[in-house]
XYZ file of C-alpha atoms in Angstrom:
744
model
C -118.683 -8.762 -118.133
C -116.312 -6.509 -119.999
C -112.969 -5.640 -118.466
C -114.071 -1.992 -118.120
C -117.300 -2.924 -116.279
C -115.331 -5.295 -114.048
C -112.989 -2.490 -112.960
C -115.944 -0.167 -112.252
C -117.629 -2.814 -110.115
C -114.412 -3.536 -108.238
C -113.881 0.149 -107.545
C -117.426 0.541 -106.210
C -116.957 -2.456 -103.920
C -113.690 -1.017 -102.640
C -115.361 2.314 -101.874
C -118.193 0.573 -100.006
C -115.752 -1.545 -97.994
C -113.569 1.459 -97.114
C -116.608 3.489 -96.122
C -117.818 0.680 -93.891
C -114.394 0.351 -92.331
C -114.309 4.068 -91.675
C -117.692 3.870 -89.946
C -116.584 0.923 -87.839
C -113.311 2.570 -86.890
C -115.160 5.779 -86.162
C -117.534 3.936 -83.844
C -114.608 2.375 -81.979
C -112.586 5.592 -81.795
C -112.289 6.688 -78.154
C -114.799 9.362 -77.212
C -114.822 11.819 -74.351
C -117.570 11.456 -71.749
C -119.556 14.584 -70.974
C -122.306 15.375 -68.504
C -125.638 16.447 -69.959
C -127.920 18.433 -67.686
C -131.706 18.324 -67.683
C -131.706 21.406 -69.887
C -129.391 19.694 -72.374
C -126.346 21.802 -71.465
C -123.109 19.804 -71.591
C -120.256 19.977 -69.065
C -116.915 18.261 -68.626
C -115.597 20.333 -65.708
C -117.241 22.130 -62.833
C -116.422 23.552 -59.411
C -118.003 22.454 -56.160
C -117.038 23.926 -52.817
C -113.243 24.232 -52.895
C -112.838 21.469 -55.468
C -112.323 21.514 -59.220
C -114.064 18.467 -60.706
C -113.985 16.466 -63.944
C -116.723 14.158 -65.249
C -115.355 10.677 -65.922
C -116.292 7.714 -68.094
C -117.865 6.085 -65.014
C -120.379 8.951 -65.185
C -119.311 10.429 -61.874
C -117.564 13.648 -60.847
C -114.116 13.410 -59.296
C -111.588 15.975 -58.117
C -108.773 16.876 -60.486
C -105.538 18.822 -59.987
C -104.772 20.933 -63.055
C -101.131 20.330 -63.987
C -100.250 22.605 -66.827
C -98.009 24.950 -68.697
C -98.578 28.350 -70.283
C -98.059 28.305 -74.047
C -96.999 31.404 -75.949
C -97.824 32.200 -79.543
C -94.369 33.042 -80.891
C -91.079 31.630 -82.071
C -87.785 33.543 -82.417
C -87.881 36.367 -84.931
C -91.521 37.215 -84.233
C -93.547 39.319 -81.831
C -96.780 37.882 -80.318
C -99.167 39.322 -82.905
C -97.443 37.443 -85.725
C -98.703 34.043 -84.462
C -96.209 32.095 -86.595
C -96.635 28.596 -85.093
C -97.591 25.877 -87.574
C -99.572 22.653 -87.182
C -96.270 20.784 -87.082
C -95.084 23.033 -84.228
C -98.281 22.573 -82.228
C -98.443 18.790 -82.680
C -94.804 18.441 -81.622
C -95.330 20.679 -78.581
C -98.577 18.944 -77.573
C -96.827 15.579 -77.540
C -93.932 16.915 -75.471
C -96.277 18.688 -73.046
C -98.390 15.548 -72.718
C -95.270 13.453 -72.108
C -94.256 15.941 -69.404
C -97.309 14.825 -67.455
C -99.370 17.969 -67.940
C -103.119 17.702 -68.429
C -103.801 21.278 -69.542
C -102.318 24.062 -71.648
C -103.183 27.660 -70.928
C -103.155 30.138 -73.805
C -103.426 33.876 -73.179
C -105.322 34.894 -76.251
C -107.047 33.520 -79.325
C -104.532 31.683 -81.491
C -104.884 31.156 -85.218
C -107.298 28.377 -86.311
C -104.433 25.913 -86.648
C -104.039 25.744 -82.859
C -107.586 24.475 -82.334
C -107.564 22.092 -85.301
C -104.174 20.717 -84.254
C -105.352 20.143 -80.666
C -108.448 18.271 -81.842
C -106.278 16.256 -84.215
C -103.821 15.427 -81.429
C -106.606 14.358 -79.048
C -108.518 12.345 -81.651
C -107.434 8.935 -80.369
C -106.787 9.781 -76.715
C -110.298 9.168 -75.389
C -110.578 10.056 -71.716
C -106.937 11.105 -71.481
C -106.767 14.154 -73.761
C -104.698 17.278 -73.390
C -107.099 20.039 -72.348
C -106.669 23.771 -72.753
C -107.601 26.836 -70.756
C -108.621 29.705 -73.028
C -107.415 33.131 -72.029
C -109.124 36.254 -73.310
C -106.824 39.248 -73.597
C -108.109 42.510 -72.140
C -107.329 45.910 -73.743
C -104.326 46.203 -71.416
C -102.641 49.260 -72.907
C -105.893 51.234 -73.094
C -106.743 50.310 -69.510
C -103.375 51.557 -68.248
C -103.501 54.688 -70.375
C -107.105 55.738 -69.637
C -107.294 54.322 -66.090
C -111.037 53.754 -66.459
C -112.352 50.243 -67.074
C -115.843 51.616 -67.788
C -114.610 53.555 -70.821
C -117.090 52.641 -73.556
C -114.447 51.854 -76.165
C -112.597 49.587 -73.721
C -115.797 47.708 -72.836
C -116.757 47.199 -76.475
C -113.228 46.136 -77.421
C -113.141 43.593 -74.596
C -116.591 42.241 -75.462
C -115.611 41.888 -79.100
C -112.569 39.849 -78.037
C -114.775 37.674 -75.798
C -117.204 37.004 -78.659
C -114.313 36.142 -80.944
C -112.754 33.782 -78.386
C -115.934 31.827 -77.729
C -116.777 31.500 -81.417
C -113.178 30.501 -82.205
C -113.184 27.719 -79.606
C -116.423 26.329 -81.061
C -115.242 26.690 -84.654
C -117.889 29.181 -85.646
C -116.255 32.346 -86.956
C -114.237 33.753 -89.817
C -111.953 36.607 -88.797
C -110.538 38.979 -91.361
C -106.777 39.604 -91.196
C -105.737 42.439 -88.913
C -102.179 43.326 -87.991
C -101.120 41.887 -84.654
C -104.196 39.703 -84.190
C -105.239 36.135 -84.941
C -107.417 35.599 -87.971
C -108.714 33.014 -90.398
C -111.555 30.554 -90.755
C -112.296 28.781 -87.464
C -114.096 25.571 -88.455
C -112.927 23.078 -85.794
C -115.027 22.704 -82.647
C -112.568 22.305 -79.743
C -115.141 22.941 -77.016
C -115.021 19.438 -75.550
C -111.310 19.900 -74.760
C -111.762 23.229 -72.994
C -111.104 23.154 -69.250
C -111.965 26.747 -68.321
C -112.202 30.367 -69.441
C -109.519 32.721 -68.079
C -110.388 36.405 -68.613
C -108.090 39.397 -68.667
C -104.526 40.269 -67.779
C -102.717 41.367 -64.613
C -104.626 44.447 -63.457
C -102.775 47.735 -63.070
C -103.463 48.844 -59.455
C -103.704 52.565 -60.202
C -106.212 51.794 -62.969
C -108.318 49.679 -60.608
C -108.139 52.314 -57.875
C -109.095 55.133 -60.242
C -111.962 53.078 -61.703
C -113.315 52.493 -58.201
C -113.125 56.178 -57.330
C -114.550 57.544 -60.572
C -117.444 55.059 -60.564
C -118.049 54.799 -56.824
C -121.801 55.127 -57.379
C -122.006 52.406 -60.018
C -124.802 49.935 -59.218
C -124.215 46.310 -58.362
C -124.108 44.217 -61.502
C -126.949 41.660 -61.596
C -126.512 39.327 -64.545
C -128.157 36.255 -65.977
C -125.212 34.007 -65.087
C -122.772 36.083 -62.991
C -123.388 38.928 -60.581
C -121.472 41.142 -58.233
C -122.115 40.643 -54.534
C -123.156 43.443 -52.193
C -119.466 43.930 -51.356
C -118.303 44.193 -54.966
C -116.304 47.273 -55.925
C -117.050 49.066 -59.201
C -114.136 47.278 -60.860
C -115.306 43.904 -59.558
C -118.810 44.626 -60.879
C -117.210 45.438 -64.228
C -115.485 42.043 -64.148
C -118.772 40.349 -63.192
C -120.415 41.872 -66.259
C -117.700 40.509 -68.543
C -117.799 37.034 -67.014
C -121.559 37.149 -67.502
C -121.111 38.216 -71.109
C -118.712 35.302 -71.687
C -121.278 32.910 -70.205
C -123.980 34.324 -72.462
C -121.807 33.740 -75.510
C -120.938 30.165 -74.531
C -124.539 29.305 -73.636
C -125.403 29.626 -77.331
C -123.337 26.504 -78.040
C -124.982 24.343 -75.387
C -121.882 24.170 -73.161
C -120.795 25.471 -69.783
C -117.215 25.643 -68.498
C -115.780 27.003 -65.244
C -114.837 30.691 -65.327
C -112.078 32.737 -63.750
C -110.301 36.024 -64.254
C -106.585 36.755 -64.131
C -105.267 38.136 -60.866
C -101.831 38.598 -59.334
C -100.147 39.318 -56.035
C -100.212 43.096 -56.624
C -104.038 43.154 -56.456
C -104.552 40.248 -54.065
C -106.868 40.232 -51.050
C -104.144 40.309 -48.372
C -102.418 43.182 -46.608
C -98.631 43.381 -46.789
C -97.223 45.656 -44.091
C -93.661 44.801 -45.129
C -94.068 45.949 -48.745
C -92.149 49.201 -49.441
C -94.155 50.324 -52.484
C -97.623 51.737 -51.846
C -98.811 50.667 -55.303
C -98.124 47.000 -54.557
C -100.653 47.123 -51.695
C -102.956 49.831 -53.033
C -106.123 47.975 -53.962
C -107.646 44.506 -54.026
C -109.546 42.688 -56.738
C -111.515 40.009 -54.888
C -112.881 36.952 -56.683
C -115.210 36.371 -53.714
C -117.128 39.511 -54.673
C -118.385 37.867 -57.862
C -120.710 34.876 -57.845
C -122.190 32.526 -60.434
C -125.979 32.733 -60.485
C -127.188 30.189 -63.017
C -123.862 28.759 -64.081
C -123.629 25.109 -63.085
C -120.012 24.800 -64.269
C -118.999 27.194 -61.517
C -116.217 29.640 -60.905
C -112.751 29.730 -59.311
C -109.978 32.153 -58.346
C -106.700 32.307 -60.293
C -103.463 34.036 -59.323
C -100.030 34.574 -60.812
C -97.618 34.008 -57.906
C -93.827 34.203 -58.214
C -91.417 33.809 -55.262
C -89.486 37.052 -55.883
C -92.055 39.734 -56.724
C -93.182 42.012 -55.152
C -90.392 42.836 -52.735
C -92.437 41.886 -49.675
C -91.456 38.247 -50.252
C -88.078 39.429 -48.898
C -89.083 42.283 -46.608
C -92.408 41.357 -44.967
C -91.751 39.766 -41.584
C -95.369 38.562 -41.373
C -94.425 35.961 -43.993
C -91.385 34.732 -42.078
C -93.241 31.916 -40.352
C -92.135 28.723 -42.133
C -88.410 27.787 -41.854
C -86.876 26.704 -45.146
C -84.389 24.323 -43.537
C -81.416 26.468 -44.551
C -81.579 29.136 -41.869
C -84.108 31.287 -43.704
C -87.842 31.319 -44.330
C -90.012 29.908 -47.078
C -92.084 33.034 -47.634
C -93.596 31.609 -50.832
C -95.188 28.719 -48.980
C -96.295 31.078 -46.197
C -97.912 33.361 -48.761
C -99.692 30.474 -50.461
C -101.063 29.343 -47.105
C -102.372 32.795 -46.179
C -103.947 33.310 -49.596
C -105.600 29.881 -49.639
C -107.098 30.528 -46.217
C -109.024 33.456 -47.693
C -110.733 31.180 -50.209
C -112.546 28.704 -47.990
C -115.576 28.256 -50.244
C -114.189 28.221 -53.787
C -111.279 26.619 -55.668
C -108.102 28.577 -56.274
C -105.300 27.910 -58.779
C -101.852 29.344 -59.385
C -101.876 29.865 -63.134
C -98.398 31.416 -63.419
C -95.243 30.642 -61.433
C -91.637 29.715 -62.113
C -88.077 30.983 -62.540
C -85.986 31.493 -65.710
C -82.691 29.881 -66.755
C -80.787 33.041 -67.657
C -77.529 34.776 -66.838
C -79.364 38.000 -66.068
C -81.239 38.613 -62.803
C -83.873 41.251 -62.105
C -85.281 40.416 -58.646
C -83.972 38.515 -55.651
C -86.145 35.977 -53.886
C -85.670 34.312 -50.489
C -83.760 31.058 -50.531
C -82.119 31.836 -53.854
C -85.406 31.730 -55.773
C -84.353 34.707 -57.869
C -85.776 35.952 -61.139
C -82.835 34.701 -63.169
C -79.252 33.673 -62.536
C -80.128 29.952 -62.686
C -78.837 27.212 -64.910
C -81.372 24.712 -66.227
C -80.812 22.284 -63.360
C -81.485 25.000 -60.776
C -84.503 26.167 -62.757
C -85.954 22.677 -62.699
C -85.252 22.134 -59.011
C -86.922 25.420 -58.049
C -89.892 24.975 -60.379
C -90.514 21.469 -59.045
C -90.359 22.674 -55.436
C -92.796 25.507 -56.176
C -95.154 23.010 -57.813
C -95.025 20.746 -54.786
C -95.770 23.640 -52.445
C -98.772 24.737 -54.519
C -100.122 21.192 -54.390
C -99.391 20.743 -50.681
C -101.220 23.944 -49.765
C -104.468 22.685 -51.273
C -104.646 24.588 -54.544
C -106.630 23.122 -57.426
C -103.974 23.639 -60.059
C -100.464 24.750 -60.931
C -99.795 26.084 -64.437
C -96.118 26.730 -65.001
C -94.772 29.764 -66.798
C -93.547 28.942 -69.479
C -93.464 26.322 -72.246
C -91.036 27.940 -74.701
C -88.385 30.642 -74.437
C -89.626 33.934 -75.887
C -86.993 36.107 -77.539
C -89.276 39.143 -77.904
C -89.677 39.607 -74.144
C -88.148 42.501 -72.183
C -86.999 43.057 -68.602
C -86.867 46.402 -66.798
C -83.135 46.304 -66.060
C -81.922 45.466 -69.585
C -84.532 47.423 -71.553
C -82.422 50.632 -71.499
C -79.625 48.830 -73.363
C -81.665 46.882 -75.959
C -81.692 49.383 -78.816
C -83.609 49.477 -81.094
C -86.385 47.846 -79.079
C -88.327 46.715 -82.142
C -85.537 44.257 -83.021
C -85.501 42.391 -79.707
C -87.079 39.304 -81.285
C -84.184 38.904 -83.749
C -81.560 38.001 -81.134
C -81.336 36.289 -77.783
C -80.079 38.468 -74.959
C -79.242 35.974 -72.209
C -79.039 38.881 -69.746
C -82.789 39.437 -70.166
C -84.303 36.820 -67.901
C -87.861 37.192 -69.233
C -86.726 35.601 -72.496
C -85.714 32.326 -70.842
C -88.577 31.101 -68.640
C -89.292 28.178 -70.962
C -88.675 24.503 -70.306
C -88.262 24.252 -74.078
C -85.073 26.067 -75.079
C -85.206 28.119 -78.247
C -81.491 27.835 -78.944
C -79.534 30.284 -81.089
C -78.152 28.972 -84.366
C -74.746 27.663 -83.294
C -75.770 26.133 -79.971
C -76.611 22.805 -81.524
C -73.442 22.887 -83.633
C -70.681 24.074 -81.291
C -70.234 22.701 -77.794
C -68.158 24.807 -75.438
C -65.925 22.034 -74.122
C -62.358 22.970 -75.058
C -62.397 20.799 -78.179
C -62.441 22.804 -81.422
C -63.107 19.832 -83.744
C -66.768 20.778 -84.148
C -65.747 24.151 -85.592
C -64.422 22.331 -88.650
C -67.920 20.995 -89.374
C -69.490 24.442 -89.758
C -70.443 25.520 -93.289
C -67.755 27.226 -95.312
C -67.500 30.934 -94.628
C -69.011 30.838 -91.141
C -65.657 30.759 -89.353
C -63.077 33.517 -89.745
C -59.442 33.339 -88.746
C -58.165 36.132 -86.525
C -55.625 38.086 -88.535
C -53.169 39.110 -85.887
C -50.275 37.903 -83.800
C -49.795 37.723 -80.073
C -47.091 36.063 -77.943
C -48.266 32.682 -76.727
C -51.219 32.602 -79.164
C -50.793 30.189 -82.071
C -54.143 30.961 -83.675
C -57.656 32.210 -83.025
C -60.886 31.729 -84.938
C -64.220 33.478 -84.605
C -67.868 32.916 -85.384
C -71.193 34.081 -83.984
C -74.899 33.423 -83.725
C -78.013 35.149 -82.392
C -76.814 35.043 -78.761
C -73.012 34.907 -78.640
C -69.662 35.754 -80.135
C -67.671 32.481 -80.235
C -63.884 32.440 -79.830
C -61.696 29.368 -80.333
C -57.993 29.680 -79.463
C -54.946 27.510 -79.849
C -52.096 28.556 -77.529
C -48.403 27.790 -77.669
C -48.620 26.118 -74.265
C -51.383 24.603 -72.160
C -53.412 27.249 -70.322
C -53.038 27.024 -66.552
C -55.317 29.432 -64.628
C -53.242 28.784 -61.492
C -50.205 30.289 -63.196
C -51.624 32.759 -65.737
C -54.586 34.811 -66.845
C -55.811 35.036 -70.412
C -57.094 38.431 -71.524
C -58.906 39.474 -74.704
C -59.564 43.169 -75.153
C -62.576 44.156 -77.289
C -62.771 47.414 -79.234
C -66.013 48.196 -81.064
C -66.183 52.008 -81.463
C -63.907 55.030 -80.944
C -63.391 55.784 -77.258
C -62.743 53.543 -74.308
C -60.009 53.040 -71.764
C -56.709 51.185 -71.372
C -56.567 48.424 -68.708
C -53.106 49.283 -67.399
C -52.944 46.793 -64.542
C -54.164 43.903 -66.670
C -51.637 44.740 -69.429
C -48.866 44.076 -66.884
C -46.225 46.212 -68.548
C -47.443 45.868 -72.129
C -48.549 48.891 -74.117
C -51.810 49.242 -76.031
C -51.790 51.561 -79.037
C -54.030 52.304 -82.023
C -57.208 52.557 -79.963
C -58.770 51.759 -76.631
C -61.096 49.111 -75.272
C -64.786 49.044 -74.399
C -64.744 45.649 -72.698
C -62.216 43.110 -71.460
C -62.573 39.330 -71.329
C -60.560 37.781 -68.507
C -60.151 34.032 -67.949
C -58.573 32.708 -64.797
C -59.827 30.942 -61.719
C -63.585 30.573 -61.212
C -64.018 33.775 -59.207
C -61.904 35.753 -61.686
C -63.282 34.768 -65.103
C -65.516 37.550 -66.346
C -66.201 40.309 -68.833
C -65.446 43.736 -67.381
C -66.286 47.112 -68.866
C -64.270 50.303 -69.380
C -64.967 52.935 -66.685
C -65.863 55.583 -69.270
C -68.201 53.155 -71.031
C -69.807 51.475 -68.005
C -73.563 51.359 -68.700
C -74.394 50.736 -65.054
C -72.412 53.672 -63.682
C -73.733 55.990 -66.378
C -77.393 55.052 -65.847
C -77.441 54.885 -62.053
C -74.655 57.365 -61.235
C -74.745 61.145 -61.090
C -75.459 61.477 -64.813
C -78.562 59.316 -64.523
C -80.669 58.242 -61.558
C -77.882 59.148 -59.069
C -78.369 56.056 -56.926
C -74.690 55.082 -56.854
C -72.173 56.794 -54.574
C -70.260 59.525 -56.391
C -66.818 58.388 -55.207
C -67.029 54.943 -53.641
C -64.294 53.963 -51.245
C -61.681 51.767 -52.949
C -62.170 48.119 -52.075
C -65.640 48.686 -50.588
C -68.768 46.849 -51.739
C -69.652 49.929 -53.775
C -66.324 49.981 -55.597
C -67.041 48.927 -59.202
C -63.411 48.136 -60.104
C -62.631 44.434 -60.506
C -60.127 43.475 -57.780
C -56.582 43.660 -59.060
C -57.684 45.386 -62.229
C -58.603 48.653 -63.890
C -61.976 47.990 -65.512
C -65.387 47.829 -63.852
C -67.457 44.724 -63.117
C -70.407 44.285 -65.521
C -73.477 44.816 -63.306
C -77.267 44.948 -63.512
C -79.568 46.722 -61.083
C -81.743 44.379 -59.032
C -83.717 46.905 -56.979
C -83.833 50.693 -57.105
C -83.329 53.054 -54.198
C -86.631 54.068 -52.592
C -87.269 56.526 -49.778
C -90.274 57.986 -47.936
C -92.603 59.730 -48.600
C -92.628 57.929 -51.947
C -92.438 54.585 -50.159
C -93.420 53.195 -46.765
C -89.811 52.793 -45.708
C -86.326 53.240 -47.163
C -85.117 50.588 -49.557
C -81.479 50.465 -50.700
C -80.175 50.281 -54.249
C -79.165 46.685 -55.022
C -77.112 45.462 -57.967
C -75.378 42.273 -59.004
C -72.387 41.358 -61.143
C -73.596 39.464 -64.221
C -70.379 39.430 -66.257
C -68.941 36.315 -64.573
C -68.026 33.545 -67.016
C -68.762 29.987 -65.896
C -66.368 27.227 -66.822
C -67.893 23.918 -67.832
C -69.473 22.258 -70.848
C -72.416 23.430 -72.923
C -72.979 19.890 -74.215
C -76.212 18.556 -72.621
C -74.813 15.012 -72.864
C -71.694 15.868 -70.853
C -71.479 15.193 -67.091
C -70.010 18.715 -66.815
C -73.008 20.284 -68.559
C -74.102 23.682 -67.327
C -76.476 25.650 -69.523
C -74.762 28.910 -68.487
C -71.293 27.677 -69.515
C -69.194 30.430 -71.121
C -65.749 28.844 -71.477
C -63.560 25.786 -71.208
C -59.935 24.905 -71.859
C -58.164 21.630 -72.592
C -54.400 21.593 -72.889
C -53.515 24.265 -75.457
C -57.090 24.930 -76.572
C -59.451 27.539 -75.111
C -63.031 27.961 -76.230
C -65.600 30.547 -75.177
C -68.907 32.177 -76.036
C -69.541 35.750 -74.914
C -73.084 37.226 -74.698
C -73.575 40.148 -77.070
C -74.689 42.655 -74.455
C -71.556 42.087 -72.365
C -69.637 43.357 -75.407
C -71.751 46.517 -75.567
C -74.260 45.523 -78.246
C -77.757 46.958 -78.219
C -78.673 44.860 -81.261
C -76.126 42.576 -82.945
C -78.543 41.785 -85.775
C -78.095 45.352 -87.082
C -74.567 45.883 -85.638
C -75.842 48.482 -83.158
C -73.496 49.255 -80.262
C -74.299 51.477 -77.299
C -72.227 54.655 -77.688
C -70.584 57.181 -75.367
C -72.990 60.089 -75.892
C -74.695 61.608 -72.836
C -77.956 59.992 -71.800
C -81.018 61.650 -73.285
C -83.305 62.868 -70.492
C -80.741 61.274 -68.127
C -82.330 57.912 -68.876
C -81.905 56.955 -72.559
C -78.833 55.558 -74.286
C -78.023 55.924 -77.984
C -76.340 53.533 -80.407
C -74.071 53.694 -83.429
C -73.361 51.140 -86.138
C -70.065 49.373 -85.496
C -67.646 48.279 -88.188
C -66.987 45.155 -86.148
C -65.078 43.928 -83.118
C -61.309 44.208 -82.839
C -59.997 41.549 -80.487
C -56.573 41.760 -78.856
C -55.441 38.724 -76.827
C -52.554 38.417 -74.381
C -51.479 36.050 -71.643
C -50.065 37.397 -68.390
C -48.258 35.419 -65.723
C -49.582 36.034 -62.228
C -46.103 37.181 -61.227
C -46.440 39.988 -63.790
C -49.870 41.009 -62.566
C -48.885 41.248 -58.918
C -45.927 43.477 -59.795
C -43.190 41.080 -58.634
C -41.752 40.569 -62.138
C -39.133 42.853 -63.661
C -41.139 45.706 -65.284
C -38.512 46.002 -68.030
C -38.767 42.330 -68.944
C -41.732 42.787 -71.286
C -42.143 45.829 -73.476
C -44.346 44.174 -76.061
C -46.816 46.416 -77.858
C -50.398 45.563 -78.777
C -51.437 47.671 -81.761
C -55.215 47.737 -82.277
C -54.674 49.651 -85.498
C -53.192 46.558 -87.132
C -56.076 44.256 -86.156
C -58.851 43.627 -88.672
C -62.302 43.792 -87.053
C -64.536 40.737 -87.018
C -67.807 41.664 -88.688
C -70.900 39.993 -90.170
C -73.917 40.554 -92.361
C -77.084 42.001 -90.853
C -79.804 39.431 -90.297
C -83.600 39.675 -90.417
C -84.411 35.988 -89.933
C -82.782 34.336 -86.917
C -81.695 30.715 -86.991
C -82.731 28.648 -83.972
C -83.386 25.107 -82.807
C -85.430 23.559 -80.023
C -84.167 21.485 -77.093
C -85.925 20.210 -74.000
C -84.131 21.693 -70.991
C -83.098 19.784 -67.904
C -85.949 21.615 -66.171
C -88.434 19.847 -68.479
C -87.457 16.500 -67.001
C -87.753 17.827 -63.443
C -91.282 18.993 -64.229
C -91.995 15.645 -65.862
C -90.979 13.878 -62.659
C -93.233 15.922 -60.386
C -96.198 16.193 -62.761
C -96.120 12.426 -63.236
C -95.875 11.860 -59.497
C -98.694 14.197 -58.479
C -102.181 12.637 -58.652
């Protein structure tokens, strides 16, 4: 045999051997067991009575508790429609979610094909222990709210088109042409065997539901092939029955059945809430019991989004004050879960959204400190774990936490007026906007993994050349100051002449960003400030003193909620009262956010006061997750002569740091809307004042030093369009891992 023929023969043998090995390995690869009905339809999950069941490798049905997390479609710098996640992102997240002890991921809408191919790839060797997913189908939410009629023909067709797309995408049977803000591509991977359930729609606007019911009060009961409305179904519920039926029709084509549900929330629940001040929050019900599966063996269940702080009745409804929380208050969340579960005595019910964020900002108060925001990562984890336990204890069939990753594009009602322009929200992280920070996976701004706020400035020296600027100024007691920034904070590192002692002194840094402002006379303690005025003032002292305060003429809160805006604040609050905005012992105002607006009859059932909270306080600690002093909300620390801090952009007046936009002094448009101007940078003026100076006991002639803002060069930076970020599992991830692993 010639050498050439020998090589050909050897190659053919190798191919045959490899092919045989592939077949053998393929035969031994773990497979997932499915139930096949007499009609050939396959199932992996079904509902029976109040139980949610899974079919196991022993060919029997057993009850399962869905332990999951909601997964968004974005990363920093993108809005949801961009769908930027890659296969590498998904595979990394799937492994982390799986390791957390979750058995299901819920997605809200159809992701790009890479999501489904990556999930199948991840599950390939996991056999009977895969990571399942719950497929959400997004309803035409904006059109529904705008037109207030679910039966609108365009809305129905749009929703049905999205349903068809979702089903075909899950089974790898569609090619979708690119369209701005929507998923697209060639869906070739069949992920149907890893689907746990279909989850239709979004949180229903109550006025839309109510108007739909009134306009279509004579609509007939929907009688479908797989789902129907009951005799008690409202027009809106019949509309939902028709869409569930349409989803079933689409899935039936692929020989599969999965359990179905639709999105619901507390606002349109089936209970009455006599202690709720807003009529709209108790206006109308959407009742899952008024829809029934007809020929759908996989069954049907109820799903609710339930948070412990919204609506307000969690605080105000005495009918929920039945279960003591052990701290002198009531666990109204657990009481609510119990009342809601009691309504569903013949079908399973899941909580498919719940949780609290790890943010500085707060937007609602909840009983027992379960607020929407204001938690560090440890508190977030403790609360989320306790909510999970309560959902399980009250007999629900699943708990799907909100949220997997932080989402920079999100907005919150009480910071929205200051985030200008709104279309750049995704480019920076506003830690005062709690909605951005629900994740158990932190999407950290660029410097967070490089600089630890711990009073040691050595890590500053490791930053790339040009990223740190020296402060070009002089101040008594200040040896040097350097500055840098990222997508969330302005960083300040100081070296003082002497060790900083908060018991003896206070450290102040005035910030000037635009013409205007005020002079903090008391805090200057005899010094003079010339060449400009300040918008904000950083003050470091004892724990209850360290904060960013805001100039009275610049105060966003007073301007928006005072007489020039909503007029919910007293015109001339009594000095020293709870309504007095001035920081004790100072001149500037506390930096506050509204928590609840003033409401009065006849617009509401009963009067509800205006509530606000100071959010400018600066926590002392360490931002290093490996440190025993770690606190994710840490803002400053000092060691000997060194002081280090990071200040959130919005506390310094920024509407958008990525484009150097600062909220200005112009009157509010329509008494509600702020404007911005482009700043040339931030002028920072530091000084140290002895407490004896601040309380007036020192000789007023002893210090006549002048601080001249005109001689200080502003710190500025280049605009950015692409944010830098890194990922880090929060402390709350490990708390969820502990409880998810412990729950059966």
